[in-house]
């Protein structure tokens, strides 16, 4: 009884603290945006409250600017695909042929003559898979081939046609509106997925369907969840070139994902998804619109990303540097949520279910493991299936995180700041894994023991969030070159009270997350 009463009072205090914290954050962010507006890059006239709009992030600016034409394309493509599927009962190979035709029109607009590179590398990978899939050394060859392509694409910046002779140089005038080798990063993941799924189709099934159905509320209801679609192999005839090519260039998921495994994609070409009703998909689209309006309000009032790219962070106080770093993380989370959910919505109305990329708000994660499960979650599922488990899974977790995060950094781009971000994240990941292992072994035998366990968990969560902030400040705000300046600024005397306040705020935030999960 006393314990429950204490939790209630603690919960009320935490809510009050969180309210004050966010009021301070909002007030100071508004003031910063007002005071530095003349020194920030990337601000454009906005449409709301006569304020400037922060469109300094090129990815968000391009997506936002192309939304009208993209939505028209989405509507036209989905109508054509669904009408043909309904009236001609298309499925499997026939449906893949229709989507290849539609998607090639889309790719020709995006990449022009560079579509040839995509078809060439995709065909080369298909030949490699079909030729060597049964050999013992196949998996290393598949990975080396695809990573080599990934790196060469970056080194040669998408290969100018003049590189292959002056007679082809004229094609450089027809490279489309979007750099093909940026999109090809996602194509590489699909190529590896096809290669691994085909290779594993020759071995013994690793998936216990009966046990899964007992635990899965979707599958136990008679439907099939995404995980089952992914893990259960398809018939050998479904590993055909046209279904493979459709998987590589499927228009709704081509630019940004979410990432879908080959098995799951091929099954849904055969039979469209039934897990989401028309009403649920409509509600999903409405939530996207509300999230977009939230982003518009954020970029009209808080110029976080403009601060990050304008190089004025070093003139700010320690608390203001924290505000910019925290704001950039929230901006990035909302930006990716909007981009990924837009294309997932397109895929859903086209009949293909993919994993949700942002299933949880970033402000409701207090450990690195749950953070990465909730940030680009479809990529996380891909990494678990095609890297983490083949590398040994939990038995070699401390080693696996270094290999996986290094690949993630290289996959994003060949930049030192991304490698720094990846290795810093791994550096912070290792102690978390050790602490979790120790905590799992600890069994609280009294109320006091449970209290101590919970408090230590909140402190560990606050440390984790602090480490995550540092890693992302290095990766996305100050860069590796600014680390020394950042550390020297944060070690000055006036920074100590701020660091204590920030850590206490993180601690209180973790306790709030505990209470929210207790309520659930």
PDB file of N, CA and C in Angstrom, residues 50 56 70 87 89-90 96 113 143 152 187 240 243-244 267 274 277 310 314 350 426 458 463 465 482 485 516 518:
ATOM      1  N   UNK A  50       3.642  34.223 -40.445  1.00  0.00           N
ATOM      2  CA  UNK A  50       4.607  35.172 -40.995  1.00  0.00           C
ATOM      3  C   UNK A  50       6.027  34.899 -40.496  1.00  0.00           C
ATOM      4  N   UNK A  56      16.753  23.815 -43.981  1.00  0.00           N
ATOM      5  CA  UNK A  56      18.197  23.687 -44.166  1.00  0.00           C
ATOM      6  C   UNK A  56      18.624  22.251 -44.439  1.00  0.00           C
ATOM      7  N   UNK A  70       4.760  13.825 -56.063  1.00  0.00           N
ATOM      8  CA  UNK A  70       4.919  12.461 -55.564  1.00  0.00           C
ATOM      9  C   UNK A  70       3.568  11.846 -55.221  1.00  0.00           C
ATOM     10  N   UNK A  87      -9.282  -6.788 -61.899  1.00  0.00           N
ATOM     11  CA  UNK A  87     -10.038  -7.206 -63.081  1.00  0.00           C
ATOM     12  C   UNK A  87      -9.400  -8.367 -63.832  1.00  0.00           C
ATOM     13  N   UNK A  89      -7.164 -10.537 -62.202  1.00  0.00           N
ATOM     14  CA  UNK A  89      -6.738 -11.530 -61.201  1.00  0.00           C
ATOM     15  C   UNK A  89      -5.236 -11.789 -61.269  1.00  0.00           C
ATOM     16  N   UNK A  90      -4.462 -10.714 -61.355  1.00  0.00           N
ATOM     17  CA  UNK A  90      -3.007 -10.843 -61.450  1.00  0.00           C
ATOM     18  C   UNK A  90      -2.414 -11.210 -60.099  1.00  0.00           C
ATOM     19  N   UNK A  96       4.226  -8.996 -60.733  1.00  0.00           N
ATOM     20  CA  UNK A  96       5.583  -8.438 -60.720  1.00  0.00           C
ATOM     21  C   UNK A  96       5.909  -7.775 -62.055  1.00  0.00           C
ATOM     22  N   UNK A 113      19.332   7.788 -67.890  1.00  0.00           N
ATOM     23  CA  UNK A 113      20.148   6.714 -68.466  1.00  0.00           C
ATOM     24  C   UNK A 113      20.828   5.859 -67.408  1.00  0.00           C
ATOM     25  N   UNK A 143      28.477 -11.219 -49.871  1.00  0.00           N
ATOM     26  CA  UNK A 143      28.707  -9.997 -49.102  1.00  0.00           C
ATOM     27  C   UNK A 143      29.844  -9.163 -49.685  1.00  0.00           C
ATOM     28  N   UNK A 152      32.475   1.185 -54.393  1.00  0.00           N
ATOM     29  CA  UNK A 152      32.850   1.724 -55.703  1.00  0.00           C
ATOM     30  C   UNK A 152      31.846   2.771 -56.197  1.00  0.00           C
ATOM     31  N   UNK A 187      18.906  -0.817 -52.611  1.00  0.00           N
ATOM     32  CA  UNK A 187      18.884  -1.922 -53.570  1.00  0.00           C
ATOM     33  C   UNK A 187      19.885  -3.004 -53.149  1.00  0.00           C
ATOM     34  N   UNK A 240      12.382 -16.181 -59.214  1.00  0.00           N
ATOM     35  CA  UNK A 240      12.586 -15.912 -60.639  1.00  0.00           C
ATOM     36  C   UNK A 240      13.155 -14.505 -60.838  1.00  0.00           C
ATOM     37  N   UNK A 243      10.472 -11.527 -60.556  1.00  0.00           N
ATOM     38  CA  UNK A 243      10.050 -11.226 -59.185  1.00  0.00           C
ATOM     39  C   UNK A 243      11.210 -10.617 -58.397  1.00  0.00           C
ATOM     40  N   UNK A 244      12.421 -11.060 -58.666  1.00  0.00           N
ATOM     41  CA  UNK A 244      13.625 -10.480 -58.059  1.00  0.00           C
ATOM     42  C   UNK A 244      13.779  -9.020 -58.471  1.00  0.00           C
ATOM     43  N   UNK A 267       5.709 -13.314 -51.270  1.00  0.00           N
ATOM     44  CA  UNK A 267       4.422 -13.866 -50.822  1.00  0.00           C
ATOM     45  C   UNK A 267       3.297 -12.857 -51.024  1.00  0.00           C
ATOM     46  N   UNK A 274      -3.512  -8.618 -45.796  1.00  0.00           N
ATOM     47  CA  UNK A 274      -4.860  -8.514 -45.250  1.00  0.00           C
ATOM     48  C   UNK A 274      -4.852  -8.077 -43.786  1.00  0.00           C
ATOM     49  N   UNK A 277      -6.937  -3.172 -42.692  1.00  0.00           N
ATOM     50  CA  UNK A 277      -8.174  -2.904 -43.428  1.00  0.00           C
ATOM     51  C   UNK A 277      -8.100  -1.519 -44.073  1.00  0.00           C
ATOM     52  N   UNK A 310      24.985  25.741 -39.462  1.00  0.00           N
ATOM     53  CA  UNK A 310      25.506  27.105 -39.613  1.00  0.00           C
ATOM     54  C   UNK A 310      26.798  27.339 -38.848  1.00  0.00           C
ATOM     55  N   UNK A 314      29.332  26.742 -31.325  1.00  0.00           N
ATOM     56  CA  UNK A 314      30.432  26.975 -30.384  1.00  0.00           C
ATOM     57  C   UNK A 314      30.325  28.316 -29.664  1.00  0.00           C
ATOM     58  N   UNK A 350      -0.912  -0.361 -51.945  1.00  0.00           N
ATOM     59  CA  UNK A 350      -0.558  -1.187 -53.099  1.00  0.00           C
ATOM     60  C   UNK A 350      -0.601  -2.676 -52.794  1.00  0.00           C
ATOM     61  N   UNK A 426      29.142   2.013 -30.473  1.00  0.00           N
ATOM     62  CA  UNK A 426      29.598   0.690 -30.020  1.00  0.00           C
ATOM     63  C   UNK A 426      30.295   0.797 -28.666  1.00  0.00           C
ATOM     64  N   UNK A 458      17.313   3.502 -13.525  1.00  0.00           N
ATOM     65  CA  UNK A 458      17.075   4.882 -13.963  1.00  0.00           C
ATOM     66  C   UNK A 458      18.390   5.624 -14.164  1.00  0.00           C
ATOM     67  N   UNK A 463      22.582   7.643 -18.005  1.00  0.00           N
ATOM     68  CA  UNK A 463      23.938   7.571 -18.582  1.00  0.00           C
ATOM     69  C   UNK A 463      23.850   7.212 -20.067  1.00  0.00           C
ATOM     70  N   UNK A 465      21.341   7.704 -22.217  1.00  0.00           N
ATOM     71  CA  UNK A 465      20.827   8.825 -23.001  1.00  0.00           C
ATOM     72  C   UNK A 465      21.913   9.884 -23.188  1.00  0.00           C
ATOM     73  N   UNK A 482      35.084  18.816 -34.337  1.00  0.00           N
ATOM     74  CA  UNK A 482      34.605  19.705 -33.281  1.00  0.00           C
ATOM     75  C   UNK A 482      34.567  19.067 -31.911  1.00  0.00           C
ATOM     76  N   UNK A 485      36.781  20.902 -29.225  1.00  0.00           N
ATOM     77  CA  UNK A 485      36.169  22.169 -28.796  1.00  0.00           C
ATOM     78  C   UNK A 485      34.959  21.919 -27.910  1.00  0.00           C
ATOM     79  N   UNK A 516       5.253   4.901 -17.358  1.00  0.00           N
ATOM     80  CA  UNK A 516       4.406   4.709 -18.545  1.00  0.00           C
ATOM     81  C   UNK A 516       4.314   3.232 -18.889  1.00  0.00           C
ATOM     82  N   UNK A 518       4.801   0.745 -16.820  1.00  0.00           N
ATOM     83  CA  UNK A 518       4.043   0.070 -15.760  1.00  0.00           C
ATOM     84  C   UNK A 518       2.545   0.189 -16.022  1.00  0.00           C
TER      85      UNK A 518
END
